[in-house]
mmCIF file of N, CA and C in Angstrom:
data_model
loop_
_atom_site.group_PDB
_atom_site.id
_atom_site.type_symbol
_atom_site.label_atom_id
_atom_site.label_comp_id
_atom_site.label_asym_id
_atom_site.label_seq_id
_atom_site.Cartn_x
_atom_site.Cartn_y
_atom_site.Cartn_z
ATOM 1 N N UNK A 1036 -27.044 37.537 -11.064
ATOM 2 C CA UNK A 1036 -25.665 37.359 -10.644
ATOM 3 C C UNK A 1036 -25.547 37.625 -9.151
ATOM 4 N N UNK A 1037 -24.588 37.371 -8.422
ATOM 5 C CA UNK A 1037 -24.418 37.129 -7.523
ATOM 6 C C UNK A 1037 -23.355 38.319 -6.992
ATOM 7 N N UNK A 1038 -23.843 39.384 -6.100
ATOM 8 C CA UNK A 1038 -23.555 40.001 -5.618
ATOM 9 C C UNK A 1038 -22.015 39.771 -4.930
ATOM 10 N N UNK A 1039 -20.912 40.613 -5.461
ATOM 11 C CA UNK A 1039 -19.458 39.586 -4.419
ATOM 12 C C UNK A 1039 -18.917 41.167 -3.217
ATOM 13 N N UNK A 1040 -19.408 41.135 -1.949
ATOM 14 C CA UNK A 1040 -18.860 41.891 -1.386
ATOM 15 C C UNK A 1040 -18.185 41.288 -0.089
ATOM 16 N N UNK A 1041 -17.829 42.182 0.703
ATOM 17 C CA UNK A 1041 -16.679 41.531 1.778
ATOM 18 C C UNK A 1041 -17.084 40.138 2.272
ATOM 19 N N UNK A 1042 -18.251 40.614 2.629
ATOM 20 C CA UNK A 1042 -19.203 39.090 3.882
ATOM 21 C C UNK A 1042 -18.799 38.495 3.101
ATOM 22 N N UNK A 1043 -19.224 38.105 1.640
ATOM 23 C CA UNK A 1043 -19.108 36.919 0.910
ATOM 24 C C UNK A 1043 -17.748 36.266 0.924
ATOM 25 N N UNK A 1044 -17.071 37.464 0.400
ATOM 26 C CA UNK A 1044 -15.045 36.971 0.474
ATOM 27 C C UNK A 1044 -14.483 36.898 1.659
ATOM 28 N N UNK A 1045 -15.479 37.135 2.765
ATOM 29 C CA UNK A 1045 -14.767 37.226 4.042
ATOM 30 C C UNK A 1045 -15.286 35.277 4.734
ATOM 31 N N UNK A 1046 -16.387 34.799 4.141
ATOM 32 C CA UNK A 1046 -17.073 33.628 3.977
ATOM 33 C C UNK A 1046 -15.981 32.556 3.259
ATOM 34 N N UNK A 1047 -15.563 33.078 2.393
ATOM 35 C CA UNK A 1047 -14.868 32.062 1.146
ATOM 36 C C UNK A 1047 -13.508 31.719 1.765
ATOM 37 N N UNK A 1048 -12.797 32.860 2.669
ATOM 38 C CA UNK A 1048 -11.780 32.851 2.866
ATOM 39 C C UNK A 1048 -11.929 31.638 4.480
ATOM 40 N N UNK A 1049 -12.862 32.180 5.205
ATOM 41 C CA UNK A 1049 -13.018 31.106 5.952
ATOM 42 C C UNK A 1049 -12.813 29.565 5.890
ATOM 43 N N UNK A 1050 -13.617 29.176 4.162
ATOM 44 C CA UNK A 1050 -13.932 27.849 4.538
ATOM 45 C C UNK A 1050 -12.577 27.243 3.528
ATOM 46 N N UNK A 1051 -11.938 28.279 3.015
ATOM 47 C CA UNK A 1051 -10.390 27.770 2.673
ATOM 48 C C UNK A 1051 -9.431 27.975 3.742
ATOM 49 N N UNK A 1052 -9.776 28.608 4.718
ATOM 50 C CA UNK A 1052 -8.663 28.375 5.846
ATOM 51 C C UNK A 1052 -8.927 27.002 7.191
ATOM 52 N N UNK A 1053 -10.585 26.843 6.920
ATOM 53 C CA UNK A 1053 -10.992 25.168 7.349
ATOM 54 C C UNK A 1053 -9.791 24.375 6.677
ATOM 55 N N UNK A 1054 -10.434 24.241 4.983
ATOM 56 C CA UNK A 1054 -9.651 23.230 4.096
ATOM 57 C C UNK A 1054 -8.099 23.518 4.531
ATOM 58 N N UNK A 1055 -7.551 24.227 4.417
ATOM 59 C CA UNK A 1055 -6.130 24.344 4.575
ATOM 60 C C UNK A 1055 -5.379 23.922 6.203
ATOM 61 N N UNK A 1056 -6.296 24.213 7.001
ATOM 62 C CA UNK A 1056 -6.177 23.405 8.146
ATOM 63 C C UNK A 1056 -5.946 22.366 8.494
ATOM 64 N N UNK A 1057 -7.393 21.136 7.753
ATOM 65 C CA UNK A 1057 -7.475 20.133 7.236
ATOM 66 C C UNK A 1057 -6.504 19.526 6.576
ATOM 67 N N UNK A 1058 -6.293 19.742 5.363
ATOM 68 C CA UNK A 1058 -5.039 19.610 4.665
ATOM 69 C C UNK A 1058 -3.402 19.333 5.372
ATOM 70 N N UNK A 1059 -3.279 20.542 6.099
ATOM 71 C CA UNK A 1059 -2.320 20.859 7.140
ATOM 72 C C UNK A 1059 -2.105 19.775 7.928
ATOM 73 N N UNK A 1060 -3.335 18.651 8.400
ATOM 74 C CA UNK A 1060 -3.706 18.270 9.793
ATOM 75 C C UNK A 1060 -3.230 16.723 9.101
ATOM 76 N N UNK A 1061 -3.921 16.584 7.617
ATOM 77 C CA UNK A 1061 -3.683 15.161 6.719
ATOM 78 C C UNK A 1061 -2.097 14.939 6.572
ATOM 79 N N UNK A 1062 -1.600 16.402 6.259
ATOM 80 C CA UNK A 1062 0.012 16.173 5.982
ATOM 81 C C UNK A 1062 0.551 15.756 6.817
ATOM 82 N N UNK A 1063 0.331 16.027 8.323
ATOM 83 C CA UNK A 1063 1.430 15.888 8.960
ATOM 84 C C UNK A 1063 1.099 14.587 9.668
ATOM 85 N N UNK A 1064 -0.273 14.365 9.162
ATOM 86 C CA UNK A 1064 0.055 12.659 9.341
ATOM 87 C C UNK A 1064 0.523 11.770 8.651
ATOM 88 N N UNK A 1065 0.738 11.880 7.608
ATOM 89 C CA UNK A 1065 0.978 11.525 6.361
ATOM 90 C C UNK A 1065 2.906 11.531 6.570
ATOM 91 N N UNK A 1066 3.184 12.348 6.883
ATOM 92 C CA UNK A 1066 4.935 12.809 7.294
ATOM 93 C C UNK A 1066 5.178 11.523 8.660
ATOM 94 N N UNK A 1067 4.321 11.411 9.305
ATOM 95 C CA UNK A 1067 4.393 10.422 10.716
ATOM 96 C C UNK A 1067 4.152 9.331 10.081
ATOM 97 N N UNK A 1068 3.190 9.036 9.688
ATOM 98 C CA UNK A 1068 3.265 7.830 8.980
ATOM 99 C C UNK A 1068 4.057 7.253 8.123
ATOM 100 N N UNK A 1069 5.034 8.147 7.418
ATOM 101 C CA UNK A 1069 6.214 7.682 6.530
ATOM 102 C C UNK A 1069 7.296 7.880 6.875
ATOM 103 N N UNK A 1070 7.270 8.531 8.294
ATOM 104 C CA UNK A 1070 7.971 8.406 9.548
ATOM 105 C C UNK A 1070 8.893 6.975 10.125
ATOM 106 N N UNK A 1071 7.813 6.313 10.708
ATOM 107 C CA UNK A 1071 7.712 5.486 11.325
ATOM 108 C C UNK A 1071 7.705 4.053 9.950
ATOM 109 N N UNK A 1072 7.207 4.316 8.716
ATOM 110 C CA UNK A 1072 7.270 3.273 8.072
ATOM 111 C C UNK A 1072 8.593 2.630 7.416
ATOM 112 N N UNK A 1073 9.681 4.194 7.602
ATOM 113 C CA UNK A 1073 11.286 4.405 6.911
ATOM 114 C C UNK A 1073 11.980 3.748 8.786
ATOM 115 N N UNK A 1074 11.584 3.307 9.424
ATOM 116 C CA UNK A 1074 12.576 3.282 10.993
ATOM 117 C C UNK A 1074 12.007 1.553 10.728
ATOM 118 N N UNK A 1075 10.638 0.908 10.545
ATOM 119 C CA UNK A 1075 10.435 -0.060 10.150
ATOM 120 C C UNK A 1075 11.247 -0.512 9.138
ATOM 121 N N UNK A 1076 11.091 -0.202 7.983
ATOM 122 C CA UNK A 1076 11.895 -1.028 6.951
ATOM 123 C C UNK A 1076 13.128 -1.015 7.063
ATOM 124 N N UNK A 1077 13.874 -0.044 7.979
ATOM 125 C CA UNK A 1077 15.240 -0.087 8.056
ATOM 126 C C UNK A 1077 15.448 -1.185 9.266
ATOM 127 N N UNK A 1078 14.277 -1.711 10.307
ATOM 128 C CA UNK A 1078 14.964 -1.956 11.177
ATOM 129 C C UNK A 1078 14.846 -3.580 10.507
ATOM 130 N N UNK A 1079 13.620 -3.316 9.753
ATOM 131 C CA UNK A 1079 13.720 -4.895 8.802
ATOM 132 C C UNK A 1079 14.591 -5.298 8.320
ATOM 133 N N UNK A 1080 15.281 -4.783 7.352
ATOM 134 C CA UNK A 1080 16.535 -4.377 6.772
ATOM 135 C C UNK A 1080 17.950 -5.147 7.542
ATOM 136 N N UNK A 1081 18.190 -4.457 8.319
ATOM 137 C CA UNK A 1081 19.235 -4.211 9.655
ATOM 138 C C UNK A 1081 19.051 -6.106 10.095
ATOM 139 N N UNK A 1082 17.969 -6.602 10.086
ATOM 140 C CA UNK A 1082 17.509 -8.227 10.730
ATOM 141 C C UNK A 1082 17.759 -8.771 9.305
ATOM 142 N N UNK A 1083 17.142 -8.236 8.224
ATOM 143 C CA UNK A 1083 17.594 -9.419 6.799
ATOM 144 C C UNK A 1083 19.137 -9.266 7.039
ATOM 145 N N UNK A 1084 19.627 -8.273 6.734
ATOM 146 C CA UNK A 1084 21.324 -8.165 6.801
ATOM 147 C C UNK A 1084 21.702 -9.146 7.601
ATOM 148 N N UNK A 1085 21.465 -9.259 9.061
ATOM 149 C CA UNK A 1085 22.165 -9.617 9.767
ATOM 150 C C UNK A 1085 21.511 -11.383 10.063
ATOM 151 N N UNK A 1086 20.624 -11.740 9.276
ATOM 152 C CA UNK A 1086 20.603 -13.065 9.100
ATOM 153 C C UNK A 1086 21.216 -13.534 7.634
ATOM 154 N N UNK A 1087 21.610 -12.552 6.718
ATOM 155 C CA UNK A 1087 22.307 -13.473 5.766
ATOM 156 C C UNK A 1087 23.668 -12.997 6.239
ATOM 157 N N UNK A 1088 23.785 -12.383 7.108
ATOM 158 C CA UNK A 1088 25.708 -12.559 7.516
ATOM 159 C C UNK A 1088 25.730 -13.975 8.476
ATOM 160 N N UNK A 1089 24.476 -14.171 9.400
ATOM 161 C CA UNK A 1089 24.592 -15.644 9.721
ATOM 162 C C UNK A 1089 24.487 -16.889 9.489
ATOM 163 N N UNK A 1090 23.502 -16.705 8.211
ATOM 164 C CA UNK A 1090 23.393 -17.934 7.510
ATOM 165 C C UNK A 1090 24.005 -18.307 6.293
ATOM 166 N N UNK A 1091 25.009 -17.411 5.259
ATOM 167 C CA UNK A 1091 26.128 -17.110 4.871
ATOM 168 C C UNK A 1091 27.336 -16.932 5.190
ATOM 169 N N UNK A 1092 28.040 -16.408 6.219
ATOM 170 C CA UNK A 1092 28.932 -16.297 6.546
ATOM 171 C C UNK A 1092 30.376 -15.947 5.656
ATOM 172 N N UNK A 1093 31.014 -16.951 5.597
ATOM 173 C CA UNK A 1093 32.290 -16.351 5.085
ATOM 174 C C UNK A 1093 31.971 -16.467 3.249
ATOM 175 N N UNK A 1094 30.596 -16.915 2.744
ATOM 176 C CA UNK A 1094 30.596 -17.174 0.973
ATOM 177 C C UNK A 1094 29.937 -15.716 0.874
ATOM 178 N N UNK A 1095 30.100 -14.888 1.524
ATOM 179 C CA UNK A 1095 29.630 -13.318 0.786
ATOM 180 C C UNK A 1095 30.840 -12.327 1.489
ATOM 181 N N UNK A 1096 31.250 -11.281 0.654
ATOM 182 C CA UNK A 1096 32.049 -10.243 0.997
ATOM 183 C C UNK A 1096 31.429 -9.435 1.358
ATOM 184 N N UNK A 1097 32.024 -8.159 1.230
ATOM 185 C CA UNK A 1097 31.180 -6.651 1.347
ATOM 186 C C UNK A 1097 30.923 -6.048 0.071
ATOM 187 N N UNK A 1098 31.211 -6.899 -1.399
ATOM 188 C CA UNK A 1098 30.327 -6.354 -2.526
ATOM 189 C C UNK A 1098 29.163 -7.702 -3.081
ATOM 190 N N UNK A 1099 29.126 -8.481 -2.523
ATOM 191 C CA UNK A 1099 28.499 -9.186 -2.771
ATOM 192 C C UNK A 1099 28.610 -10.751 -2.651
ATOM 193 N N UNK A 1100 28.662 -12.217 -3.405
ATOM 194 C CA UNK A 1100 28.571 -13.175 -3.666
ATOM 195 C C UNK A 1100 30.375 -13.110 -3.783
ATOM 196 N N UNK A 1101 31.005 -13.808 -3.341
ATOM 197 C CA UNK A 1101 32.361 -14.672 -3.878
ATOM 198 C C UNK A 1101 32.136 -15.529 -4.702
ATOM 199 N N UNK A 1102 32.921 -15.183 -5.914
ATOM 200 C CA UNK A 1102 32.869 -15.939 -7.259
ATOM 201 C C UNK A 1102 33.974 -17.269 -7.036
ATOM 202 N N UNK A 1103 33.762 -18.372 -7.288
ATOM 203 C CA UNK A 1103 34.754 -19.364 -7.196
ATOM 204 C C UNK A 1103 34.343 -20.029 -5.961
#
């Protein structure tokens, strides 16, 4: 068996504060990246909108399709 004294837990704790670093370093790209992907689809968004208010015009309201 394997002897467990400080060095060892003082070892273990190291290479989980690497990983957690790591981890740390993935998230917050991960947050930027879904960042920037929510300012995209909105600005996509914002251009579909505003080409079916131009290429529609007065046959849509503000809930939808005019019936009739």
């Amino acid at each position: 068996m394997v002897e467990v004294t400080k060095e060892v837990l003082f070892e273990e704790l190291l290479k989980l504060d690497a990983r957690a670093a790591k981890t740390e370093a993935a998230l917050e790209d991960l947050v930027k990246f879904m960042k920037d992907m929510n300012r995209e689809l909105a600005e996509g968004q914002a251009k579909t909108e505003a080409l079916k208010r131009e290429l529609f015009k007065d046959r849509f309201d503000a809930l939808g399709a005019l019936i009739g």
